[in-house]
Coordinates of C-alpha atoms in Angstrom, one line a residue:
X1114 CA 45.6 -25.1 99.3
X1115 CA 49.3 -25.4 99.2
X1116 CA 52.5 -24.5 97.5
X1117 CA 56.1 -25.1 97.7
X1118 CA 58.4 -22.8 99.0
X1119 CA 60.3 -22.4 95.7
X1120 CA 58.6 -23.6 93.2
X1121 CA 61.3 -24.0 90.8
X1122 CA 63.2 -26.7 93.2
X1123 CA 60.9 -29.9 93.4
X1124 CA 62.3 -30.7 96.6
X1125 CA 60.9 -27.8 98.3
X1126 CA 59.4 -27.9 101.4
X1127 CA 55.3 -27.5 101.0
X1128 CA 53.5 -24.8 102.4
X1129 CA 50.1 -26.3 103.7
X1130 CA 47.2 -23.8 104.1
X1131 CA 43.8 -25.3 105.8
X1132 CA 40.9 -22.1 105.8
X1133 CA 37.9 -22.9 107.6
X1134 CA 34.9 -21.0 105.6
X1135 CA 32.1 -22.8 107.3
X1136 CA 31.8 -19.5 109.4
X1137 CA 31.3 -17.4 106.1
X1138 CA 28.8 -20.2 104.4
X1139 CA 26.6 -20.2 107.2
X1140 CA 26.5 -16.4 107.0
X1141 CA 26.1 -17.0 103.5
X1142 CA 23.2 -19.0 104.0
X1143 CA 21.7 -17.2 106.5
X1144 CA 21.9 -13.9 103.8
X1145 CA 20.0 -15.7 101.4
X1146 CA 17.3 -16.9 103.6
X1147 CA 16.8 -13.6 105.2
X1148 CA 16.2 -11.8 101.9
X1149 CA 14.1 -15.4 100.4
X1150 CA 12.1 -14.8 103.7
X1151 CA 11.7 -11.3 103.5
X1152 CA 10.9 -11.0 99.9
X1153 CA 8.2 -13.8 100.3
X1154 CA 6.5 -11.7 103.1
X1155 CA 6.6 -8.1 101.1
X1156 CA 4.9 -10.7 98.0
X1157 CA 1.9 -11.4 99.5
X1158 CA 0.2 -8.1 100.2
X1159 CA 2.0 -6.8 96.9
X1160 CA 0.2 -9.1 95.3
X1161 CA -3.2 -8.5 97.2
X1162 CA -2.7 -5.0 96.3
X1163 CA -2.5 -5.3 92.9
X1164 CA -5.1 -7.4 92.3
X1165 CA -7.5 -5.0 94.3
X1166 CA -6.5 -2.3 92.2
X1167 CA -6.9 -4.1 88.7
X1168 CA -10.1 -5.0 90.3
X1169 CA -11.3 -1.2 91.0
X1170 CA -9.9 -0.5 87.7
X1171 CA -12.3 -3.1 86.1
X1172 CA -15.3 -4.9 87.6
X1173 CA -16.0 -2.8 91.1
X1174 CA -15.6 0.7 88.9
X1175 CA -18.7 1.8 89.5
X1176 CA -19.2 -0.4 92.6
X1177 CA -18.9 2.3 95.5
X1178 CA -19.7 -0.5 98.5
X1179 CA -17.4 -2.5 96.8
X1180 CA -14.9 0.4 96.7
X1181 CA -14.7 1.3 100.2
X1182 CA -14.3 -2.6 101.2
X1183 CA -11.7 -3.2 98.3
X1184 CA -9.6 0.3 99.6
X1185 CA -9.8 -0.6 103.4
X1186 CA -8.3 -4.1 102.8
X1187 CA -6.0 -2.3 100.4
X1188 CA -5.0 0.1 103.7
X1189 CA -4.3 -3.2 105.6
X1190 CA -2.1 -4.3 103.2
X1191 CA -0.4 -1.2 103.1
X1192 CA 0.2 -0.8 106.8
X1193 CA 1.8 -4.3 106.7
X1194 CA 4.1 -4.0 104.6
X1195 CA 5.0 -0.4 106.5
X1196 CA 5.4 -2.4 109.8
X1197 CA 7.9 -5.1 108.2
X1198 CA 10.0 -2.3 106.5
X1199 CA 10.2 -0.7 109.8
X1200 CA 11.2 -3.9 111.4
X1201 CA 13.7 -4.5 108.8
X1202 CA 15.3 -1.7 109.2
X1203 CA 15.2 -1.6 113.2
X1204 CA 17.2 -4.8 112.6
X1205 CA 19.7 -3.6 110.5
X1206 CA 20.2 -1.0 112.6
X1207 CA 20.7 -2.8 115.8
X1208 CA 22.7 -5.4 113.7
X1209 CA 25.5 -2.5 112.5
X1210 CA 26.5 -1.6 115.6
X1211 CA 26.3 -5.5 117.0
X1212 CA 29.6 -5.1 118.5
X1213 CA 29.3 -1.4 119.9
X1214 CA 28.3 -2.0 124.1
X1215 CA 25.8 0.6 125.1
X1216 CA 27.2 3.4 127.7
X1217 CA 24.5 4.9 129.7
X1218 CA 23.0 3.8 133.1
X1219 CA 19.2 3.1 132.6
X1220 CA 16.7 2.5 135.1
X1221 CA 14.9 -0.6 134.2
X1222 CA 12.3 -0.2 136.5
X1223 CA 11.5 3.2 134.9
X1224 CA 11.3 1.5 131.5
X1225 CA 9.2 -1.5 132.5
X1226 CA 6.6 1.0 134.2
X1227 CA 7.1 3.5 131.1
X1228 CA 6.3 0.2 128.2
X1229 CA 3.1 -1.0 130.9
X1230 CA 1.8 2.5 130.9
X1231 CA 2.1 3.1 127.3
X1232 CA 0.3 -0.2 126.4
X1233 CA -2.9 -0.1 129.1
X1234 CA -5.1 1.0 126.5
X1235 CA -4.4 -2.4 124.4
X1236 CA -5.0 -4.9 126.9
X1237 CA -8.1 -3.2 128.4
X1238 CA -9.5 -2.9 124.7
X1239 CA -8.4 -6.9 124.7
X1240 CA -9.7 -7.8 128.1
X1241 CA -6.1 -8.2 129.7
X1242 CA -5.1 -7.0 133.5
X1243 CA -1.5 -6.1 133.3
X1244 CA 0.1 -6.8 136.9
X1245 CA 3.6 -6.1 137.9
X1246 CA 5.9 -7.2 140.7
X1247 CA 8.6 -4.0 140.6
X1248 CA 10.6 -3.3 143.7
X1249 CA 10.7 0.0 145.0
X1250 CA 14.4 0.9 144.5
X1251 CA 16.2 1.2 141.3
X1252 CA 17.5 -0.9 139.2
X1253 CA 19.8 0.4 137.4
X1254 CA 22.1 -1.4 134.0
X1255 CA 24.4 -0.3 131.4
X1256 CA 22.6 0.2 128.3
X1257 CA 20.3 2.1 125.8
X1258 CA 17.2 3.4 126.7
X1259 CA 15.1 3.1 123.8
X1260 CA 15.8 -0.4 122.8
X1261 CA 15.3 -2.1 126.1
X1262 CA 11.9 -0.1 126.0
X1263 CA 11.8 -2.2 122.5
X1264 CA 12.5 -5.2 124.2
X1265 CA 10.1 -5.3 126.9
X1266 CA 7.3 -3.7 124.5
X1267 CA 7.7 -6.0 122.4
X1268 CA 7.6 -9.2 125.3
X1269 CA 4.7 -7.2 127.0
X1270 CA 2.6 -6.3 124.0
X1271 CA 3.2 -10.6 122.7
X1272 CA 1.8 -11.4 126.3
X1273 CA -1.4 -9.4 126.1
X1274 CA -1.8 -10.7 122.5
X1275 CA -1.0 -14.2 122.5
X1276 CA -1.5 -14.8 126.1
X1277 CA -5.2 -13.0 125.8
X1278 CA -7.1 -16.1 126.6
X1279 CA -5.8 -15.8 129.8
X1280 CA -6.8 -12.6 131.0
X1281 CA -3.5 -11.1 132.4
X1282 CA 0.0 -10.6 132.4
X1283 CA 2.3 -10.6 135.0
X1284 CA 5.8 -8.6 134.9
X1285 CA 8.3 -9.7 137.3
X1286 CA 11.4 -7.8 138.2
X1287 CA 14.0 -9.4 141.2
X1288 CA 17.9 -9.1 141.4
X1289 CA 20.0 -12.7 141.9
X1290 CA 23.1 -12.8 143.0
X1291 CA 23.8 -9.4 141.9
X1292 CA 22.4 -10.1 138.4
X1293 CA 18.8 -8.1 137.3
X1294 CA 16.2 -10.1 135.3
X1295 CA 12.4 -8.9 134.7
X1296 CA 9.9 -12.1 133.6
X1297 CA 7.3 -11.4 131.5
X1298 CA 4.1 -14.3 132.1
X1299 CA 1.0 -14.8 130.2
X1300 CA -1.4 -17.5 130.9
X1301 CA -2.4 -18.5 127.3
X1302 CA -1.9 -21.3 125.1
X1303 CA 1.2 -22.0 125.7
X1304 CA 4.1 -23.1 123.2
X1305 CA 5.1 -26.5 122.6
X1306 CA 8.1 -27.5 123.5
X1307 CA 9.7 -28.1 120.3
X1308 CA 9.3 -24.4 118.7
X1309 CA 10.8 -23.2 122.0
X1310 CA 14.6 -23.1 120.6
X1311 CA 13.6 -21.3 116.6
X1312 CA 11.3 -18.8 118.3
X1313 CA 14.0 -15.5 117.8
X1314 CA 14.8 -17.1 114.6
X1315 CA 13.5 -14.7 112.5
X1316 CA 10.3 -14.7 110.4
X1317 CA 9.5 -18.1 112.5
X1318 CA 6.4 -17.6 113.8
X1319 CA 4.5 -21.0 115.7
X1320 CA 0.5 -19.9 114.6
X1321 CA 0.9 -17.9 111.1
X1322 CA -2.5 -17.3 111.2
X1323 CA -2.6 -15.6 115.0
X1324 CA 0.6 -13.4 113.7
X1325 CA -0.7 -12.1 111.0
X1326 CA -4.2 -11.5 113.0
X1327 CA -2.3 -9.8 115.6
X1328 CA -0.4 -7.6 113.2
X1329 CA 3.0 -9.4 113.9
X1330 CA 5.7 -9.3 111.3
X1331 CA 7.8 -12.5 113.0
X1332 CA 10.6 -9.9 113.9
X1333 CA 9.9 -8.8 117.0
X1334 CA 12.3 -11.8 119.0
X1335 CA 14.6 -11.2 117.1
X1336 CA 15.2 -8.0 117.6
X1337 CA 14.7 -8.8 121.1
X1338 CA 17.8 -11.6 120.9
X1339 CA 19.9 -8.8 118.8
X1340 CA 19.5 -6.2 121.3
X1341 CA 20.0 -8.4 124.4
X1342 CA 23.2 -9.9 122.7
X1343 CA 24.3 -6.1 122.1
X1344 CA 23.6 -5.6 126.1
X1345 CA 25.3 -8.9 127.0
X1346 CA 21.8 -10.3 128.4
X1347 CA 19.8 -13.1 127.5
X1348 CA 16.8 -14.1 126.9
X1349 CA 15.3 -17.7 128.5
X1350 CA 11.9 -18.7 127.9
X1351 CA 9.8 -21.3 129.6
X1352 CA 6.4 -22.6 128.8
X1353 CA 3.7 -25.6 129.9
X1354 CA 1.8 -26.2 127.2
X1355 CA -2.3 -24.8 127.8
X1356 CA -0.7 -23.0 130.6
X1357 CA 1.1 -20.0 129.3
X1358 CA 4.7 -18.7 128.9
X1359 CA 7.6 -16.7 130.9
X1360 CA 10.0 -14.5 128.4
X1361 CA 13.0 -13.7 131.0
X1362 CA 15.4 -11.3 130.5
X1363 CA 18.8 -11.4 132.7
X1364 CA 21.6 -9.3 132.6
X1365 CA 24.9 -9.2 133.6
X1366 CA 25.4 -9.3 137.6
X1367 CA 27.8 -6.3 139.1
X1368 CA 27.2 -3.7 136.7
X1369 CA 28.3 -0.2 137.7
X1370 CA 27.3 2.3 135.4
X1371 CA 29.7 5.0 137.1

């Protein structure tokens, strides 16, 4: 917009003002995509539950096989929508204090051992051999504790699920020039090349139907990109389609938490 100085003298030099909003209407945008997304997500097994109840109400009343079917599909429902609220707000969370660098000194070799102990149990119960190159000293960054266990549970637990065929995933964990990374590989299908850049977008998911098998809630990367951004790390990923996937994590070279 602009103005003159005095607007009673028409000769007045002009005050021009240029404001760039395309900053706030991409925000904008993004806003009202998130909640399209999420509400479309929280629609389907609100839906699914409601039929199933008019349904017990009604036809399968007195139906007690039908019952027990109707109720565990209804628990399944349930327990998704539990895992996307949870999610949701992990984001928000993450999100409010964007800006706010974490302060302690964490071991990531203790957290990658601690998120490979915790999820043995899944990949033997999926036919999965977790193996991990970790060196035997420290490695020590600045950051929060229980979100890089987030991170690397999250890339870990995606490996053994999506990278099942396989059989194994590998973690990885070296130091270049001064800067910490840990790889996590699986040996599974593979990803295409052109979903590689919208994969932490969030709710994108490449196979709908293997999320939802798997449980997922197409939040977990990113919630891994919001809480690497918050670390000052990043995330690369590389893939060969039919031939697996490596999710690397760097961070920051010359950290000293003292």
């Amino acid at each position: 917009w602009f103005a003159p100085l005095d607007a009673a003298d028409p000769t007045s030099p002009i005050i021009l003002t240029i404001e760039d909003l395309s900053e706030r209407r991409s925000a904008d945008r993004v806003r009202v995509d998130f909640v399209a997304n999420a509400s479309h997500e929280l629609r389907t097994p609100l839906a699914s539950l409601a039929g199933f109840i008019e349904t017990l109400r009604g036809p399968a009343r007195d139906d007690p096989a039908a019952r027990e079917r109707f109720l565990g599909i209804m628990q399944q429902q349930a327990e998704r929508m539990s895992r996307l609220v949870d999610d949701l707000l992990s984001l928000s969370r993450i999100e409010m204090k964007a800006h706010l660098r974490p302060p302690d000194p964490v071991d990531l070799r203790s957290v990658v051992n601690h998120v490979v102990e915790a999820l043995e149990p899944l990949a033997r119960d999926l036919g999965v051999r977790i193996e991990t190159d970790v060196p035997s000293e420290d490695m020590v960054v600045v950051g929060d504790r229980d979100e890089l266990i987030q991170v690397f549970g999250n890339l870990i637990e995606n490996a053994i699920k999506y990278g099942q065929g396989g059989g194994r995933a590998v973690v990885t964990m070296a130091t270049q020039a001064g800067a910490p990374s840990v790889s996590v590989r699986d040996f599974g299908p593979g990803i295409p090349a052109e979903y590689i850049p919208r994969l932490t977008e969030r709710f994108y998911r490449v196979d709908l139907d293997a999320s939802r098998r798997h449980r997922g809630t197409g939040l977990g990367l990113a919630i891994v990109k919001h809480i690497l951004a918050r670390h000052q790390a990043r995330l690369s990923i590389q893939s060969v389609f039919g031939e697996g996937a490596t999710f690397t994590v760097t961070f920051p070279p010359g950290v000293n938490p003292g």
